[in-house]
XYZ file of C-alpha atoms in Angstrom:
749
model
C 107.822 120.491 93.904
C 106.310 123.294 96.028
C 107.219 121.279 99.119
C 110.778 121.002 97.908
C 111.105 124.718 97.167
C 109.560 125.843 100.453
C 111.573 123.338 102.461
C 114.755 124.330 100.645
C 114.212 128.008 101.379
C 113.356 127.353 105.007
C 116.312 125.094 105.695
C 118.967 127.036 103.870
C 117.634 130.303 105.280
C 117.894 128.877 108.794
C 121.340 127.489 108.042
C 122.594 130.848 106.749
C 121.088 132.675 109.722
C 122.743 130.256 112.139
C 126.145 130.762 110.554
C 125.892 134.531 110.323
C 124.693 134.826 113.907
C 127.226 132.458 115.413
C 130.624 133.732 116.459
C 131.864 130.572 118.140
C 130.513 127.845 115.901
C 132.086 124.412 116.081
C 132.949 122.463 112.924
C 129.855 120.289 113.385
C 127.668 123.404 113.147
C 128.824 124.084 109.604
C 127.812 120.697 108.202
C 124.829 120.753 105.861
C 123.802 117.122 105.202
C 121.522 118.219 102.349
C 124.523 119.048 100.138
C 124.717 116.456 97.375
C 121.188 115.125 97.815
C 120.260 115.964 94.228
C 122.149 116.350 90.925
C 122.998 112.627 91.263
C 125.224 113.345 94.259
C 123.466 110.400 95.988
C 124.353 111.544 99.476
C 121.579 111.604 102.058
C 120.678 113.618 105.181
C 120.204 110.610 107.464
C 121.682 109.965 110.899
C 125.038 108.177 111.037
C 128.176 108.168 113.189
C 131.684 108.530 111.707
C 132.489 105.305 109.835
C 129.404 103.776 111.445
C 127.755 100.523 110.438
C 124.295 101.955 111.038
C 122.686 104.831 109.200
C 119.018 105.799 109.480
C 117.847 107.607 106.361
C 114.523 109.105 105.185
C 113.290 106.973 102.283
C 111.440 108.951 99.609
C 112.229 107.257 96.292
C 109.475 104.649 96.295
C 107.283 104.782 93.190
C 104.328 107.153 93.597
C 102.507 109.766 91.583
C 103.658 112.272 94.220
C 107.289 111.705 93.363
C 109.307 113.571 90.778
C 109.793 110.284 88.952
C 107.171 107.538 89.250
C 109.557 104.596 89.329
C 110.274 101.602 91.465
C 112.834 102.305 94.183
C 115.308 99.935 92.574
C 115.861 102.506 89.807
C 117.479 104.768 92.382
C 120.956 104.440 93.846
C 120.033 106.509 96.882
C 117.231 106.222 99.450
C 116.642 109.978 99.360
C 116.364 112.609 96.619
C 115.875 116.174 97.734
C 113.050 117.067 95.349
C 110.985 113.965 96.045
C 108.257 114.314 98.628
C 106.647 110.890 99.203
C 107.995 109.503 102.477
C 107.587 105.762 103.078
C 109.754 105.279 106.130
C 113.301 105.232 107.461
C 115.743 102.759 105.960
C 118.460 101.226 108.127
C 122.022 100.620 106.835
C 122.611 102.639 103.669
C 125.318 103.676 101.231
C 126.375 107.260 100.618
C 127.375 108.679 97.249
C 127.293 105.508 95.132
C 126.063 104.930 91.590
C 124.298 101.568 91.968
C 121.261 100.732 94.123
C 121.860 98.595 97.202
C 120.892 98.237 100.883
C 118.331 100.860 101.965
C 116.018 98.342 103.618
C 114.372 97.632 107.015
C 111.892 100.437 106.398
C 110.254 101.847 109.529
C 107.087 103.911 109.010
C 104.607 105.602 111.414
C 100.940 105.963 110.413
C 97.621 106.766 112.095
C 93.992 105.870 111.530
C 92.938 102.810 109.537
C 95.791 100.351 109.168
C 97.253 99.984 105.666
C 100.445 98.103 104.858
C 100.716 98.996 101.174
C 103.472 101.611 100.763
C 101.651 103.123 97.777
C 98.779 103.820 100.133
C 100.479 104.637 103.428
C 103.163 107.086 102.226
C 102.956 110.721 103.261
C 104.115 114.147 102.209
C 106.258 115.951 104.763
C 107.535 119.362 105.793
C 109.881 120.989 108.314
C 112.759 118.642 107.559
C 116.056 119.458 109.222
C 119.325 117.599 109.459
C 122.662 117.851 111.223
C 125.386 115.266 111.863
C 123.742 112.372 113.704
C 120.187 113.735 113.397
C 117.281 114.094 110.970
C 113.666 115.135 111.504
C 110.534 115.857 109.485
C 106.774 116.247 109.995
C 104.366 113.938 108.156
C 101.470 116.130 107.067
C 99.122 113.227 106.348
C 99.369 111.860 109.883
C 100.445 114.899 111.942
C 103.410 112.868 113.181
C 106.798 114.346 113.959
C 109.625 111.912 113.204
C 113.214 112.073 114.476
C 116.176 109.728 114.110
C 119.673 109.406 115.504
C 122.264 106.635 115.620
C 125.091 104.915 117.451
C 127.830 103.142 115.441
C 125.759 99.932 115.146
C 122.212 100.901 116.096
C 119.536 103.447 115.362
C 116.733 104.983 117.370
C 113.637 106.626 115.950
C 111.262 108.847 117.905
C 107.705 109.362 116.692
C 105.504 112.044 118.246
C 101.905 110.952 117.574
C 98.529 112.711 117.764
C 95.678 111.290 119.831
C 94.020 108.178 118.448
C 95.037 104.907 116.849
C 98.673 104.927 115.724
C 100.839 102.328 114.014
C 104.492 101.493 113.473
C 105.194 99.448 110.331
C 108.342 97.463 109.548
C 108.510 96.788 105.804
C 111.066 94.136 104.836
C 110.065 93.785 101.202
C 110.869 97.193 99.773
C 114.138 99.091 99.591
C 116.985 99.684 97.161
C 118.331 96.137 97.172
C 117.413 93.699 94.412
C 116.639 91.056 97.050
C 113.217 90.859 98.738
C 113.491 87.713 100.902
C 113.383 87.948 104.694
C 112.603 86.148 107.949
C 110.661 87.820 110.758
C 109.908 86.551 114.263
C 108.017 88.154 117.141
C 109.982 87.672 120.355
C 107.518 89.370 122.714
C 104.957 92.158 122.618
C 107.616 94.845 122.140
C 110.345 93.085 120.183
C 110.834 91.578 116.725
C 113.943 89.972 115.272
C 114.803 88.751 111.819
C 117.013 88.614 108.770
C 116.806 90.418 105.437
C 118.680 89.451 102.263
C 120.680 92.199 100.573
C 122.957 92.212 97.575
C 123.600 92.042 93.827
C 125.215 95.501 93.921
C 125.638 96.795 90.361
C 123.744 93.643 89.376
C 126.473 91.200 90.389
C 124.364 88.063 91.084
C 126.944 86.552 93.436
C 127.254 89.468 95.845
C 124.370 88.500 98.164
C 124.542 88.679 101.967
C 122.192 88.839 104.990
C 121.649 91.607 107.520
C 120.269 90.580 110.914
C 118.225 92.898 113.102
C 116.406 93.323 116.382
C 113.656 95.954 116.697
C 112.199 97.134 120.004
C 109.517 99.653 120.947
C 109.294 101.343 124.340
C 105.515 100.915 124.682
C 103.427 97.767 124.574
C 101.114 97.783 121.511
C 97.421 96.938 121.780
C 97.864 94.565 118.850
C 100.589 93.487 116.449
C 101.229 91.011 113.675
C 102.613 90.359 110.209
C 101.742 90.893 106.600
C 102.834 89.246 103.396
C 102.341 90.035 99.759
C 102.980 87.304 97.234
C 103.596 88.521 93.738
C 100.666 87.754 91.491
C 100.950 84.694 89.269
C 98.435 83.267 86.808
C 95.654 81.546 88.718
C 97.259 82.215 92.114
C 96.066 84.846 94.567
C 98.748 84.068 97.158
C 98.481 86.298 100.213
C 96.676 89.138 98.489
C 93.051 89.442 99.559
C 91.070 90.187 96.364
C 87.891 91.079 98.277
C 89.216 94.235 99.854
C 92.357 94.797 97.801
C 94.675 94.643 100.789
C 97.525 92.527 101.997
C 96.550 89.585 104.159
C 97.444 90.251 107.786
C 98.495 87.721 110.401
C 97.777 88.489 114.035
C 100.202 87.864 116.838
C 99.497 84.165 117.305
C 101.724 83.482 114.332
C 105.247 83.623 115.774
C 107.346 83.597 112.607
C 107.017 84.364 108.923
C 109.408 84.089 105.985
C 109.388 84.868 102.289
C 109.330 87.823 99.943
C 107.633 91.127 100.757
C 106.826 90.544 104.384
C 106.464 92.951 107.273
C 105.196 93.600 110.776
C 102.807 96.118 112.282
C 102.322 97.377 115.834
C 99.192 99.334 116.790
C 98.978 101.740 119.737
C 96.377 103.948 121.347
C 98.220 107.227 121.748
C 97.524 110.484 123.501
C 98.181 113.866 121.901
C 101.933 114.451 121.749
C 102.820 110.986 122.994
C 106.272 109.836 121.926
C 107.128 106.266 121.003
C 110.753 105.278 120.460
C 111.839 102.426 118.227
C 115.297 100.947 118.644
C 116.964 99.006 115.828
C 120.165 97.015 116.199
C 121.834 95.355 113.226
C 124.580 92.830 112.621
C 126.016 91.032 109.628
C 126.743 87.993 111.808
C 123.596 86.960 113.713
C 120.397 88.070 115.427
C 122.104 87.449 118.762
C 124.828 89.925 117.833
C 122.261 92.459 116.637
C 120.668 92.228 120.091
C 124.068 92.494 121.768
C 124.931 95.590 119.734
C 121.626 97.136 120.770
C 122.061 96.346 124.448
C 125.656 97.546 124.645
C 125.280 100.764 122.654
C 121.854 101.924 123.875
C 121.568 100.534 127.411
C 120.481 103.220 129.834
C 120.381 105.918 127.151
C 117.472 107.912 125.823
C 117.150 109.572 122.422
C 118.672 112.857 123.558
C 121.778 111.264 125.040
C 122.393 109.126 121.957
C 122.055 112.216 119.775
C 124.469 114.186 121.956
C 127.052 111.383 121.785
C 126.718 111.110 118.013
C 127.120 114.859 117.589
C 130.193 114.833 119.848
C 131.772 112.038 117.802
C 131.318 114.113 114.685
C 132.668 117.291 116.225
C 135.748 115.495 117.536
C 136.525 114.086 114.097
C 135.775 117.255 112.171
C 137.863 119.303 114.608
C 141.023 117.564 113.498
C 141.062 120.270 110.828
C 140.288 123.848 111.883
C 139.888 126.594 109.310
C 139.900 130.366 109.701
C 138.954 133.022 107.205
C 137.001 132.360 104.055
C 133.251 132.817 103.916
C 130.666 131.038 106.042
C 129.494 129.251 102.900
C 133.000 128.017 102.150
C 133.267 126.653 105.680
C 129.985 124.846 105.230
C 131.159 123.328 101.945
C 134.464 122.319 103.536
C 133.116 120.687 106.693
C 130.278 118.970 104.843
C 132.830 117.498 102.449
C 134.907 116.277 105.402
C 131.712 114.852 106.931
C 130.851 112.963 103.742
C 134.375 111.589 103.502
C 134.087 110.071 106.992
C 130.978 107.965 106.281
C 132.742 105.178 104.343
C 134.513 102.808 104.664
C 132.471 101.811 107.698
C 132.967 99.264 110.451
C 131.679 95.720 109.952
C 132.463 94.041 113.254
C 129.992 93.778 116.114
C 130.742 94.923 119.665
C 132.206 91.463 120.397
C 134.585 91.764 117.423
C 132.826 89.194 115.217
C 132.421 89.754 111.485
C 131.632 87.707 108.357
C 134.832 86.595 106.615
C 135.471 87.684 103.042
C 133.595 85.520 100.525
C 132.994 82.874 103.164
C 130.368 81.555 105.571
C 132.905 81.692 108.390
C 132.530 84.061 111.320
C 135.843 85.455 112.545
C 136.854 87.824 115.335
C 139.011 90.918 115.031
C 140.849 92.795 117.768
C 140.655 96.123 115.959
C 138.183 97.589 113.512
C 137.174 95.543 110.486
C 136.083 97.833 107.655
C 133.784 97.360 104.682
C 132.501 99.303 101.636
C 135.807 99.662 99.792
C 134.840 101.616 96.684
C 138.478 101.582 95.691
C 138.273 102.661 92.046
C 137.044 105.941 93.477
C 138.763 106.270 96.822
C 142.297 105.235 95.853
C 142.690 108.660 94.247
C 142.354 110.863 97.345
C 140.170 109.512 100.180
C 142.803 107.188 101.608
C 145.485 109.858 101.241
C 143.411 112.212 103.407
C 142.733 109.464 105.936
C 146.460 108.702 106.031
C 147.301 112.300 106.855
C 144.521 113.195 109.283
C 143.144 109.863 110.565
C 146.195 107.562 110.324
C 144.954 105.101 112.959
C 141.900 104.376 110.768
C 143.848 104.166 107.540
C 146.231 101.637 109.078
C 143.305 99.496 110.187
C 141.792 99.730 106.713
C 145.013 98.416 105.186
C 145.077 95.611 107.749
C 141.483 94.842 106.776
C 142.499 94.612 103.117
C 145.284 92.184 104.007
C 142.903 90.101 106.108
C 140.627 89.921 103.071
C 143.577 88.531 101.143
C 144.205 85.955 103.867
C 140.566 84.905 103.836
C 139.797 85.071 100.124
C 143.124 84.984 98.322
C 142.653 88.412 96.716
C 142.873 92.025 97.682
C 139.553 93.883 97.384
C 138.446 95.718 94.264
C 134.953 96.960 95.208
C 134.113 95.052 98.393
C 130.694 95.247 100.016
C 129.946 93.593 103.381
C 132.254 90.655 102.782
C 131.397 90.187 99.109
C 133.477 91.158 96.081
C 131.294 92.944 93.536
C 134.106 93.332 90.937
C 132.708 96.728 90.054
C 134.748 99.174 87.940
C 138.300 98.816 86.632
C 141.882 98.182 87.530
C 143.760 96.905 90.559
C 143.048 99.756 92.980
C 144.223 98.239 96.256
C 147.838 98.598 95.126
C 148.110 102.423 95.120
C 146.317 102.584 98.486
C 148.656 100.161 100.245
C 151.797 101.537 98.591
C 150.892 105.141 99.377
C 150.207 104.246 103.004
C 153.529 102.452 103.449
C 155.667 104.995 101.603
C 154.244 107.797 103.752
C 155.389 106.014 106.890
C 152.393 104.036 108.177
C 154.156 100.676 108.321
C 152.567 98.733 111.143
C 151.333 95.964 108.856
C 152.848 92.956 107.114
C 154.376 94.605 104.063
C 155.810 91.341 102.691
C 152.337 89.793 102.736
C 151.020 92.940 101.099
C 153.682 92.715 98.410
C 152.847 89.046 97.817
C 149.171 89.923 97.403
C 149.846 92.829 95.048
C 152.334 90.883 92.956
C 149.851 88.042 92.593
C 147.279 90.325 91.005
C 149.905 91.942 88.798
C 151.432 88.756 87.396
C 148.925 85.896 87.246
C 147.436 84.975 83.842
C 144.005 86.397 83.113
C 142.266 83.026 83.320
C 143.355 82.793 86.965
C 143.175 86.486 87.801
C 140.125 87.893 89.577
C 141.433 91.463 89.531
C 142.945 91.617 86.033
C 140.886 89.294 83.810
C 142.564 90.638 80.649
C 146.081 90.220 82.025
C 147.192 87.842 79.241
C 147.037 90.600 76.639
C 148.425 93.162 79.048
C 151.460 91.015 79.898
C 152.211 89.927 76.337
C 151.425 93.133 74.438
C 151.870 95.881 77.006
C 148.291 97.027 76.441
C 144.764 95.624 76.359
C 143.257 95.408 72.859
C 139.600 96.063 72.107
C 138.060 92.589 71.768
C 134.440 93.617 72.186
C 133.001 96.949 71.168
C 132.324 98.151 74.694
C 134.886 96.261 76.778
C 136.531 99.317 78.431
C 139.949 98.053 77.345
C 141.750 101.421 77.435
C 140.305 102.255 80.844
C 141.466 98.883 82.179
C 145.017 99.307 80.928
C 145.420 102.890 82.182
C 144.435 101.709 85.660
C 146.946 98.834 85.455
C 149.721 101.269 84.498
C 149.050 103.377 87.596
C 148.946 100.297 89.826
C 152.173 98.925 88.326
C 153.942 102.243 88.796
C 152.954 102.238 92.472
C 154.091 98.629 92.816
C 157.448 99.495 91.239
C 157.935 102.220 93.870
C 157.315 99.769 96.691
C 159.512 97.112 95.089
C 162.355 99.621 94.893
C 161.859 100.629 98.525
C 161.963 96.968 99.564
C 165.128 96.316 97.571
C 163.424 94.200 94.896
C 165.302 95.782 92.014
C 164.256 93.391 89.239
C 160.578 93.740 90.105
C 160.944 97.498 90.373
C 162.316 97.624 86.838
C 159.705 95.194 85.513
C 156.704 97.073 86.870
C 158.106 100.483 85.999
C 158.584 99.492 82.384
C 155.077 98.102 82.278
C 153.689 101.377 83.601
C 154.902 103.160 80.447
C 152.738 101.051 78.144
C 150.221 103.884 77.917
C 152.223 105.137 74.940
C 150.721 102.403 72.779
C 147.343 104.132 72.922
C 148.432 107.577 71.794
C 147.071 108.463 68.350
C 148.901 111.293 66.635
C 145.990 111.655 64.231
C 143.619 112.722 67.007
C 146.119 113.695 69.687
C 144.290 111.501 72.197
C 144.263 107.944 73.451
C 142.493 105.557 71.109
C 141.488 101.880 71.412
C 143.682 99.288 69.694
C 142.302 96.265 67.860
C 143.691 92.726 68.358
C 145.604 93.083 65.068
C 147.513 96.059 66.488
C 145.719 98.703 64.437
C 143.814 101.611 65.924
C 140.052 101.250 66.200
C 138.072 102.980 63.417
C 135.894 104.910 62.943
C 136.935 106.789 66.047
C 135.364 109.825 67.691
C 137.207 111.038 70.831
C 134.001 112.788 71.977
C 131.906 109.622 72.033
C 130.924 108.858 75.613
C 130.739 112.485 76.756
C 127.140 111.930 77.849
C 127.876 108.504 79.357
C 126.664 106.693 76.260
C 128.726 103.575 75.478
C 132.182 104.433 74.192
C 134.493 101.760 72.707
C 137.450 101.252 75.027
C 136.375 103.712 77.725
C 134.255 103.420 80.856
C 132.033 106.266 82.021
C 133.563 108.884 79.817
C 135.376 109.497 76.561
C 138.910 109.709 75.268
C 139.347 113.291 76.472
C 138.502 112.232 80.022
C 141.280 109.649 79.927
C 144.032 111.002 77.653
C 145.845 112.930 80.423
C 145.351 110.150 82.959
C 149.016 109.229 83.292
C 149.796 110.883 86.642
C 152.974 108.842 87.118
C 154.615 110.072 83.875
C 153.249 113.519 83.140
C 156.397 114.797 81.440
C 156.697 111.592 79.425
C 153.146 112.142 78.176
C 154.065 115.730 77.304
C 156.985 114.520 75.203
C 154.635 112.126 73.438
C 152.392 115.076 72.592
C 155.249 117.114 71.174
C 156.573 118.923 74.223
C 155.548 121.384 76.888
C 153.642 123.898 74.754
C 151.444 121.409 72.846
C 150.746 119.607 76.119
C 149.774 122.810 77.953
C 147.674 124.060 75.040
C 145.798 120.778 74.768
C 145.282 120.534 78.521
C 143.983 124.098 78.617
C 141.557 123.192 75.843
C 140.019 120.577 78.167
C 138.887 123.375 80.481
C 138.147 126.056 77.872
C 136.018 123.791 75.647
C 134.065 122.077 78.403
C 135.796 118.724 77.940
C 136.483 118.370 81.664
C 133.994 116.167 83.505
C 134.234 116.781 87.260
C 132.061 113.766 88.046
C 134.356 111.355 86.219
C 137.307 110.341 88.389
C 140.034 109.836 85.745
C 140.184 113.565 85.000
C 139.620 115.053 88.462
C 143.334 115.842 88.867
C 143.807 117.385 85.411
C 144.031 120.940 86.760
C 147.052 119.979 88.852
C 149.070 118.832 85.846
C 149.904 122.408 84.788
C 152.073 122.713 87.888
C 154.484 120.050 86.618
C 155.822 122.706 84.205
C 157.715 125.764 85.385
C 155.859 128.970 84.672
C 152.496 127.290 84.190
C 151.569 126.828 87.851
C 149.219 129.811 87.714
C 146.901 127.789 85.493
C 146.443 125.209 88.251
C 145.585 127.976 90.693
C 143.109 129.590 88.312
C 141.355 126.420 87.205
C 141.002 125.036 90.730
C 139.484 128.339 91.844
C 136.972 128.145 88.985
C 136.110 124.517 89.615
C 135.560 124.985 93.345
C 133.304 127.978 92.726
C 131.300 126.294 89.984
C 130.783 122.769 91.285
C 130.952 122.831 95.094
C 128.150 124.789 96.730
C 126.109 124.948 99.908
C 123.025 123.648 98.086
C 121.435 120.244 97.423
C 123.144 120.153 94.009
C 126.470 121.208 95.535
C 128.420 118.103 94.433
C 129.149 117.499 90.716
C 127.591 114.031 90.409
C 128.041 110.939 92.579
C 130.117 111.686 95.647
C 131.531 108.158 95.194
C 131.851 107.369 98.908
C 133.633 110.635 99.595
C 135.914 110.964 96.557
C 134.419 114.210 95.237
C 134.358 115.529 98.792
C 138.019 114.626 99.383
C 138.907 116.531 96.206
C 137.225 119.622 97.658
C 138.798 119.256 101.117
C 142.333 118.933 99.785
C 142.071 121.748 97.254
C 140.417 124.126 99.678
C 143.419 123.577 101.983
C 145.907 124.200 99.155
C 147.455 120.828 98.283
C 146.401 117.646 96.480
C 147.806 114.085 95.983
C 147.410 113.940 92.198
C 149.558 110.815 91.676
C 148.209 107.795 93.614
C 151.069 105.798 95.089
C 153.514 108.719 95.137
C 153.999 110.261 98.609
C 153.756 113.853 97.391
C 151.289 116.661 96.749
C 150.834 119.507 94.273
C 150.476 122.909 95.931
C 147.812 125.438 94.989
C 146.059 128.489 96.414
C 144.234 127.814 99.711
C 140.694 129.069 100.184
C 141.180 129.872 103.866
C 143.513 132.292 105.619
C 144.603 129.641 108.088
C 144.217 125.868 108.260
C 145.383 123.909 111.295
C 145.572 120.147 110.856
C 145.907 118.231 114.097
C 148.511 115.557 113.413
C 149.064 112.351 115.343
C 152.529 112.709 116.819
C 152.827 108.935 117.152
C 152.910 108.624 113.369
C 154.205 111.967 112.116
C 156.514 113.173 114.900
C 154.684 116.486 114.920
C 151.405 117.499 116.511
C 150.147 119.923 113.898
C 150.513 121.334 110.425
C 149.589 124.975 109.913
C 148.847 126.419 106.478
C 148.755 130.207 106.406
C 147.800 132.424 103.495
C 148.672 136.084 103.206
C 146.410 137.722 100.624
C 146.464 141.450 99.783
C 142.742 141.338 98.944
C 139.879 138.890 98.705
C 140.414 138.796 94.930
C 144.033 137.689 95.277
C 144.374 134.325 93.603
C 147.906 133.639 92.413
C 150.852 132.525 94.525
C 153.767 134.972 94.610
C 155.981 133.012 96.977
C 155.882 130.264 99.616
C 157.634 129.452 102.871
C 158.007 126.160 104.705
C 159.115 126.260 108.320
C 160.104 129.903 107.907
C 162.320 129.257 104.865
C 161.609 130.031 101.254
C 160.061 127.122 99.374
C 160.108 127.394 95.588
C 158.694 124.067 94.366
C 155.042 123.418 93.589
C 155.329 119.756 94.547
C 156.023 118.822 98.119
C 156.897 115.447 99.585
C 154.651 114.097 102.313
C 157.575 113.976 104.737
C 158.421 117.622 104.070
C 154.822 118.637 104.632
C 154.207 116.859 107.959
C 157.551 117.963 109.373
C 157.401 121.507 108.021
C 155.441 122.976 110.894
C 154.018 125.923 108.952
C 153.469 126.216 105.202
C 152.887 129.818 104.208
C 151.466 131.125 100.925
C 151.960 134.756 99.982
C 149.582 135.790 97.209
C 149.624 138.635 94.745
């Protein structure tokens, strides 16, 4: 813990000094990759490029008495936790901001002295850690080794600065976050290894298993190298464990290949004081040959410094699409770090030759554009894709095309896709709002009729045939999903279906499919079945049509199981009808009861910022004339309380950028609170001026400027607004109005 406190003070002191001293800082300079690395934010400070396949991340969650929690790594959903201090290597290919453990393997570790290949023995404390976009470094106190990492889109490079003496580089293929431990490893020559590692079973889905292929190279010939293998102990079997000296059995270089669980390779060097050894790692989800090709194309002729400079430039180019002025240095750091986190996933899947693994198939296909993966759609359909649509439309279009290709290959749109496997994690039919929102906002360079076919399939097929809506029989016949098992998340499922059906009805209407538009719109109003006047909240319904009893709307507030609800309680879901806010208000007795009850959510601590269904609750006040000030006040409070320039500066899992997107939008002064509707709710910006660089090809305008005139730093409430120099009196603005408005001005009081 002392290490954590000292390191925290050093880093954040340096970061604050840098910002206060700098007058011409670029957006990349404001990013603090340590934000969200504790408090279950599950982000990490590793090196990655925007939407890159490769990430190289310090791994410190392996079980050890030195760690905050002495648990196996598979208990963690992140390779790095800020307060932990037991470093066991760098993992290659990782997830950011997720709630289930996966990936985080191909662990690369430097050591010195007597060779040990047991991670519980060879781990080290560290100090002097620093991170910036595309770069991470620390100093291993046990070995006096400085470590540094950077990355290209598909490869990583690690630089170890060793002391004089015998030094080692270890490649551990057995440990990591994944539930799989099988691998194949082959020595190609003195300086190169290649292999394959199994990954998968994300959120414990046994079918979601897939391989990652790799090629590892070092830039110095080792004096010796070889393999190790640990076989798990079984009664009467010693396997590869040597009981005489209590160490793993090692194989020297004459053995050219090894396969099985818990295997690895070691390379031993005689190093001089300060000698640097670089380790290159290329990966592919297609083949070892492609991993080698990725490595050769992306790192040929480049040293560590050049790769780092290119990675940093990529980040600065992307972050500079939004420029902010005014606000505090801390607010800028929070803003640009949130934008940074949002741009990590979805990430590219194709190799440099365009090859990628087809969805739920052994086939290898080739794409002409980018093929994306890691679609955490239950999270990202709410705001991530809306921000990508506005600011990075070329990527959002390619993501939609990827989703349609998944339908062509697999017969279904993705729900929670991971490297070509459908994990079926979380609820609903979340591809629909993403695709509809994209098309309705004007990004239409994809096959919309195929998209409609795919969406309609998921919305109409019986549950026995429906991968996305397994309880569709009840939903279609009753208009709701009854509680058939105590913890079946039935209400959560149905509320997600209502939102998806509302979005689908909007697209059907736009395409002239009037009957479908009416059908799906009517379905989207089925939420009314769940409203209990007795409690004034949504409540599960039993198969016989009666409300579930005994019922406690607070059950689930601490993520304990809650009948009918997933990851939350009734209060977290009762206002989750973004497509019919005024209809919900009428159900509750009108404007005043609705406003009073919604205000109670914030006053009584019923709002859970880490639980997606209620993240847009503060915006709902603005649907009612005269109540918009409540949105402005509550958003100001929430941003101040939950988003900080500290390791705990994200309120729970970042969920592949969803929490971060919430912060980015609301700090700019607008938010897409109804997925599938091409509109935003306006609120008070944090900054005096925001300039969003628009793509004229898609929006017909090259920039959107948001200006805020505030009499004092305490000014919070909006007095009036202007759009394009004309008075604008509505607190909801259509996407088309916004991108063509030129300048949106807020005048505060």
